[in-house]
CSV table of C-alpha atoms and ligand atoms in Angstrom, one decimal:
chain,number,residue,atom,x,y,z
C,1067,MET,CA,88.0,118.9,102.3
C,1068,ARG,CA,86.4,115.8,103.5
C,1069,TYR,CA,87.2,112.5,101.7
C,1070,LEU,CA,85.4,109.3,101.8
C,1071,LEU,CA,87.9,106.4,102.0
C,1072,PHE,CA,86.6,103.0,100.9
C,1073,SER,CA,87.9,100.1,99.4
C,1074,ASP,CA,87.2,96.3,98.5
C,1075,ILE,CA,83.5,96.3,97.8
C,1076,HIS,CA,83.6,93.0,95.8
C,1077,GLY,CA,80.1,93.2,94.3
C,1078,ASN,CA,78.3,93.8,97.3
C,1079,LEU,CA,75.8,96.3,96.7
C,1080,GLU,CA,74.0,96.1,99.9
C,1081,ALA,CA,77.3,97.0,101.8
C,1082,LEU,CA,78.0,99.9,99.2
C,1083,ARG,CA,74.6,101.4,99.6
C,1084,SER,CA,74.8,101.4,103.3
C,1085,ILE,CA,78.2,103.2,103.5
C,1086,LEU,CA,77.1,105.8,100.8
C,1087,ALA,CA,73.9,106.6,102.9
C,1088,ALA,CA,76.1,106.9,106.1
C,1089,ALA,CA,78.6,109.1,104.0
C,1090,LYS,CA,75.9,111.5,103.1
C,1091,LYS,CA,75.3,112.5,106.8
C,1092,GLU,CA,78.9,113.1,106.9
C,1093,ALA,CA,79.0,115.9,104.2
C,1094,VAL,CA,81.7,114.0,102.3
C,1095,ASP,CA,82.6,116.0,99.1
C,1096,THR,CA,85.2,113.8,97.4
C,1097,TYR,CA,85.4,109.9,97.2
C,1098,ILE,CA,88.6,107.8,97.1
C,1099,PHE,CA,88.1,104.3,96.1
C,1100,LEU,CA,91.3,101.9,96.7
C,1101,GLY,CA,90.3,99.1,94.5
C,1102,ASP,CA,88.4,95.8,93.9
C,1103,LEU,CA,84.8,96.8,92.9
C,1104,VAL,CA,84.1,93.1,91.9
C,1105,GLY,CA,84.7,89.6,92.6
C,1106,TYR,CA,83.2,87.6,95.4
C,1107,GLY,CA,79.8,89.2,95.4
C,1108,ALA,CA,76.7,88.8,93.3
C,1109,SER,CA,76.0,92.4,92.2
C,1110,PRO,CA,79.2,93.5,89.9
C,1111,ASN,CA,77.2,95.4,87.4
C,1112,GLU,CA,75.1,97.2,90.0
C,1113,VAL,CA,78.0,98.1,92.0
C,1114,ILE,CA,79.9,99.7,89.0
C,1115,GLN,CA,76.9,101.5,88.0
C,1116,GLU,CA,76.7,103.0,91.5
C,1117,ILE,CA,80.4,104.0,91.7
C,1118,GLN,CA,80.0,105.8,88.3
C,1119,LYS,CA,77.6,108.2,89.8
C,1120,LEU,CA,80.0,109.5,92.4
C,1121,LYS,CA,81.7,112.6,91.7
C,1122,PRO,CA,84.5,113.6,92.3
C,1123,LEU,CA,86.0,110.2,92.5
C,1124,HIS,CA,89.5,109.1,92.5
C,1125,ILE,CA,89.7,105.6,91.8
C,1126,ILE,CA,92.3,102.7,91.1
C,1127,ARG,CA,91.9,99.1,90.2
C,1128,GLY,CA,92.3,96.1,92.5
C,1129,ASN,CA,93.7,92.8,91.8
C,1130,HIS,CA,90.1,91.3,91.2
C,1131,ASP,CA,89.2,94.1,88.9
C,1132,LYS,CA,92.3,93.3,86.9
C,1133,ALA,CA,91.7,89.7,86.6
C,1134,VAL,CA,87.9,90.0,85.9
C,1135,SER,CA,88.7,92.4,82.9
C,1136,GLU,CA,91.3,89.6,81.7
C,1137,LEU,CA,94.3,92.0,82.0
C,1138,ASP,CA,95.7,89.3,84.6
C,1139,SER,CA,95.6,85.6,84.9
C,1140,ILE,CA,93.9,83.9,87.7
C,1141,GLU,CA,96.8,81.7,88.6
C,1142,THR,CA,97.5,83.5,92.0
C,1143,PHE,CA,94.0,83.2,93.1
C,1144,ASN,CA,92.7,80.5,95.3
C,1145,PRO,CA,90.1,78.1,94.0
C,1146,VAL,CA,86.9,80.0,95.5
C,1147,ALA,CA,88.3,83.3,94.3
C,1148,ALA,CA,88.9,82.1,91.0
C,1149,ALA,CA,85.5,80.5,90.7
C,1150,ALA,CA,84.2,84.0,91.7
C,1151,ILE,CA,86.6,85.5,88.9
C,1152,HIS,CA,85.1,83.4,86.4
C,1153,TRP,CA,81.4,83.9,87.5
C,1154,THR,CA,81.9,87.8,87.2
C,1155,ARG,CA,83.5,87.5,83.8
C,1156,ASP,CA,80.5,85.7,82.6
C,1157,ASN,CA,77.9,88.1,84.2
C,1158,LEU,CA,79.5,91.5,83.5
C,1159,SER,CA,78.2,93.7,80.9
C,1160,GLU,CA,80.7,94.7,78.0
C,1161,ASP,CA,80.2,98.2,79.1
C,1162,ASN,CA,81.1,97.4,82.8
C,1163,ARG,CA,84.2,95.0,81.6
C,1164,LYS,CA,85.4,98.0,79.5
C,1165,TYR,CA,85.2,100.4,82.6
C,1166,LEU,CA,87.0,97.8,84.8
C,1167,ALA,CA,89.8,97.5,82.1
C,1168,GLN,CA,90.4,101.1,81.9
C,1169,LEU,CA,90.8,101.8,85.6
C,1170,PRO,CA,94.2,103.1,86.6
C,1171,SER,CA,96.7,100.9,88.5
C,1172,GLY,CA,98.2,102.2,91.6
C,1173,PRO,CA,100.4,103.8,92.9
C,1174,LYS,CA,98.5,107.0,91.9
C,1175,ILE,CA,99.6,110.5,93.6
C,1176,ILE,CA,96.4,112.7,93.6
C,1177,SER,CA,98.0,115.6,95.4
C,1178,GLU,CA,101.3,116.5,97.0
C,1179,ASN,CA,100.4,114.8,100.1
C,1180,LEU,CA,98.4,111.9,99.2
C,1181,THR,CA,99.1,108.6,97.3
C,1182,LEU,CA,96.6,105.7,96.5
C,1183,CYS,CA,97.4,102.2,96.0
C,1184,HIS,CA,95.6,98.8,96.3
C,1185,GLY,CA,98.1,96.6,97.8
C,1186,SER,CA,101.3,98.7,98.4
C,1187,PRO,CA,103.1,101.5,96.8
C,1188,ALA,CA,105.8,98.9,95.8
C,1189,ASP,CA,103.3,96.5,93.9
C,1190,GLU,CA,99.7,96.8,93.6
C,1191,ASP,CA,99.4,93.1,94.3
C,1192,TYR,CA,101.5,93.0,97.7
C,1193,TYR,CA,100.0,92.7,101.0
C,1194,ILE,CA,100.9,95.1,103.9
C,1195,PHE,CA,100.3,92.8,106.7
C,1196,GLY,CA,102.6,93.9,109.3
C,1197,GLU,CA,105.2,96.3,110.2
C,1198,PHE,CA,108.1,94.8,108.1
C,1199,ASP,CA,105.8,95.1,105.1
C,1200,ALA,CA,104.7,98.7,106.0
C,1201,ALA,CA,108.5,99.7,106.5
C,1202,GLU,CA,109.1,98.4,102.8
C,1203,ALA,CA,105.9,100.2,101.6
C,1204,PHE,CA,107.1,103.6,102.9
C,1205,MET,CA,110.4,103.3,100.9
C,1206,TYR,CA,108.1,103.4,97.7
C,1207,THR,CA,106.1,106.6,98.7
C,1208,ASP,CA,107.1,109.9,99.1
C,1209,THR,CA,103.8,111.5,100.2
C,1210,VAL,CA,102.8,112.3,103.9
C,1211,ILE,CA,100.0,110.0,103.5
C,1212,THR,CA,99.3,106.9,101.5
C,1213,PHE,CA,96.0,105.1,101.5
C,1214,PHE,CA,95.7,101.4,100.9
C,1215,GLY,CA,93.3,98.4,100.7
C,1216,HIS,CA,93.7,94.8,99.7
C,1217,THR,CA,94.0,93.2,103.1
C,1218,HIS,CA,90.4,93.9,104.2
C,1219,LEU,CA,91.6,95.1,107.7
C,1220,PRO,CA,91.3,98.8,108.9
C,1221,PHE,CA,95.0,99.7,110.0
C,1222,VAL,CA,97.1,102.7,110.4
C,1223,TYR,CA,100.9,102.6,110.2
C,1224,THR,CA,103.0,105.3,111.2
C,1225,GLU,CA,106.7,106.2,110.2
C,1226,GLU,CA,108.5,108.4,112.5
C,1227,ASP,CA,112.3,108.9,112.4
C,1228,ARG,CA,112.4,105.5,110.4
C,1229,LEU,CA,110.6,103.8,113.2
C,1230,VAL,CA,107.4,101.8,111.7
C,1231,LYS,CA,104.4,101.1,114.1
C,1232,GLY,CA,101.2,99.4,113.2
C,1233,LYS,CA,97.9,100.2,114.9
C,1234,PHE,CA,94.8,97.8,114.2
C,1235,ILE,CA,91.7,99.6,114.2
C,1236,THR,CA,89.1,97.7,116.5
C,1237,SER,CA,86.6,100.3,117.9
C,1238,LYS,CA,83.7,102.1,116.2
C,1239,ASN,CA,84.3,105.8,115.3
C,1240,GLN,CA,88.0,105.4,116.3
C,1241,LYS,CA,89.8,109.0,115.4
C,1242,VAL,CA,93.2,109.3,114.4
C,1243,LYS,CA,94.8,112.7,114.8
C,1244,LEU,CA,97.6,113.3,112.1
C,1245,GLN,CA,100.8,114.7,113.5
C,1246,GLU,CA,103.5,116.6,111.9
C,1247,LYS,CA,106.7,114.9,110.8
C,1248,ILE,CA,105.0,111.5,110.8
C,1249,ARG,CA,104.2,109.7,107.6
C,1250,TYR,CA,101.0,107.5,107.3
C,1251,LEU,CA,99.8,104.4,105.7
C,1252,ILE,CA,96.3,103.9,106.1
C,1253,ASN,CA,93.6,101.4,105.3
C,1254,PRO,CA,89.8,102.0,105.6
C,1255,GLY,CA,89.1,98.1,105.9
C,1256,SER,CA,86.5,96.4,103.2
C,1257,VAL,CA,83.3,97.8,102.4
C,1258,GLY,CA,81.9,94.3,101.0
C,1259,GLN,CA,83.8,91.6,102.8
C,1260,PRO,CA,85.5,92.7,106.0
C,1261,ARG,CA,87.8,90.0,107.3
C,1262,ASP,CA,88.2,91.5,111.1
C,1263,ARG,CA,85.5,89.1,112.5
C,1264,ASN,CA,83.2,92.2,112.5
C,1265,PRO,CA,80.9,91.7,109.7
C,1266,ASP,CA,79.7,95.3,109.5
C,1267,ALA,CA,80.9,97.4,106.3
C,1268,SER,CA,84.1,99.5,106.9
C,1269,TYR,CA,84.9,102.9,105.8
C,1270,ALA,CA,86.8,106.0,106.9
C,1271,VAL,CA,86.4,109.8,106.7
C,1272,PHE,CA,89.7,112.1,106.1
C,1273,ASP,CA,89.4,115.6,106.9
C,1274,SER,CA,92.4,117.3,105.3
C,1275,ASP,CA,91.6,120.7,107.2
C,1276,GLU,CA,91.1,119.2,110.5
C,1277,LYS,CA,94.0,116.7,109.7
C,1278,LYS,CA,92.2,113.6,111.1
C,1279,VAL,CA,90.8,110.2,109.9
C,1280,VAL,CA,87.7,108.8,111.6
C,1281,PHE,CA,87.0,104.9,111.0
C,1282,HIS,CA,83.4,104.0,110.9
C,1283,ARG,CA,81.4,100.7,110.7
C,1284,VAL,CA,77.8,100.5,109.7
C,1285,PRO,CA,75.6,97.5,109.3
C,1286,TYR,CA,73.7,96.2,106.1
C,1287,ASP,CA,71.4,93.8,104.8
C,1288,ILE,CA,73.8,90.9,105.0
C,1289,LYS,CA,70.8,88.3,104.2
C,1290,ALA,CA,70.0,90.1,101.1
C,1291,ALA,CA,73.7,89.9,99.8
C,1292,GLN,CA,73.9,86.2,101.0
C,1293,GLU,CA,70.9,85.4,99.2
C,1294,LYS,CA,72.0,86.8,95.9
C,1295,ILE,CA,75.2,84.9,96.2
C,1296,THR,CA,73.4,81.5,97.0
C,1297,SER,CA,70.8,82.1,94.1
C,1298,VAL,CA,73.5,82.0,91.5
C,1299,ASP,CA,76.3,79.9,90.6
C,1300,LEU,CA,78.9,81.2,93.2
C,1301,PRO,CA,80.4,79.3,95.8
C,1302,ARG,CA,78.3,79.0,99.0
C,1303,SER,CA,81.0,79.7,101.3
C,1304,LEU,CA,81.2,83.3,99.8
C,1305,ALA,CA,77.7,84.0,101.3
C,1306,ASP,CA,78.6,82.4,104.8
C,1307,ARG,CA,81.9,84.3,105.4
C,1308,LEU,CA,79.8,87.6,105.3
C,1309,GLU,CA,78.1,87.1,108.5
C,1310,ILE,CA,80.9,86.2,110.6
C,1311,GLY,CA,83.3,88.9,108.9
C,1312,ILE,CA,86.0,86.6,107.8
F,638,ZN,ZN1,89.8,92.6,98.1
């Protein structure tokens, strides 16, 4: 089985379309989305409509999805993120708000080997930013592989004989061959708002037969995504950051 792993689209339709086009060529047969369809970008309705066409799809909610659908307060969000949550709430159709509200929270076990979560298996809102966070996260998951998102950074953590190591994925088409007796926490990076100073949309493909994950970056029409943001009442910084990948 070949899975498309993707996360953190954040209302960026141009970036989403570019990774879906690339995934078609990869002969992916199942989609795994790790949360945050909306927030920051100017196309929340269009992104949700695209996602609803993908089948089969395993999906969990992210913290922005939860806040936009008013299942959580925006107290923990910084002012720019909070402004984007308000704008998205005001501009989302009722059907799409209901779709966000019914998304399951992580962690979600989808097979005996696979868990999905947005932030961490310990809590959907936690961040896994280093080996200490990863060591804690491994204690909350029993499966061999756990996929996560939320940090917007492509990363692989391994746990072997209780030793946890992190690997930041910096090169294009980097392959990670999965080994026996090692457990993995894997983040495919962000589709719609990468934060590793590489503005290209990020995703990964997991091949469960070949036991490998390949990380990919694809360019997309950043200008179009920026123009949509600046033409509506969203903070200008949300457009600027896309071209530098922060
Ligand atoms: Zn996010």
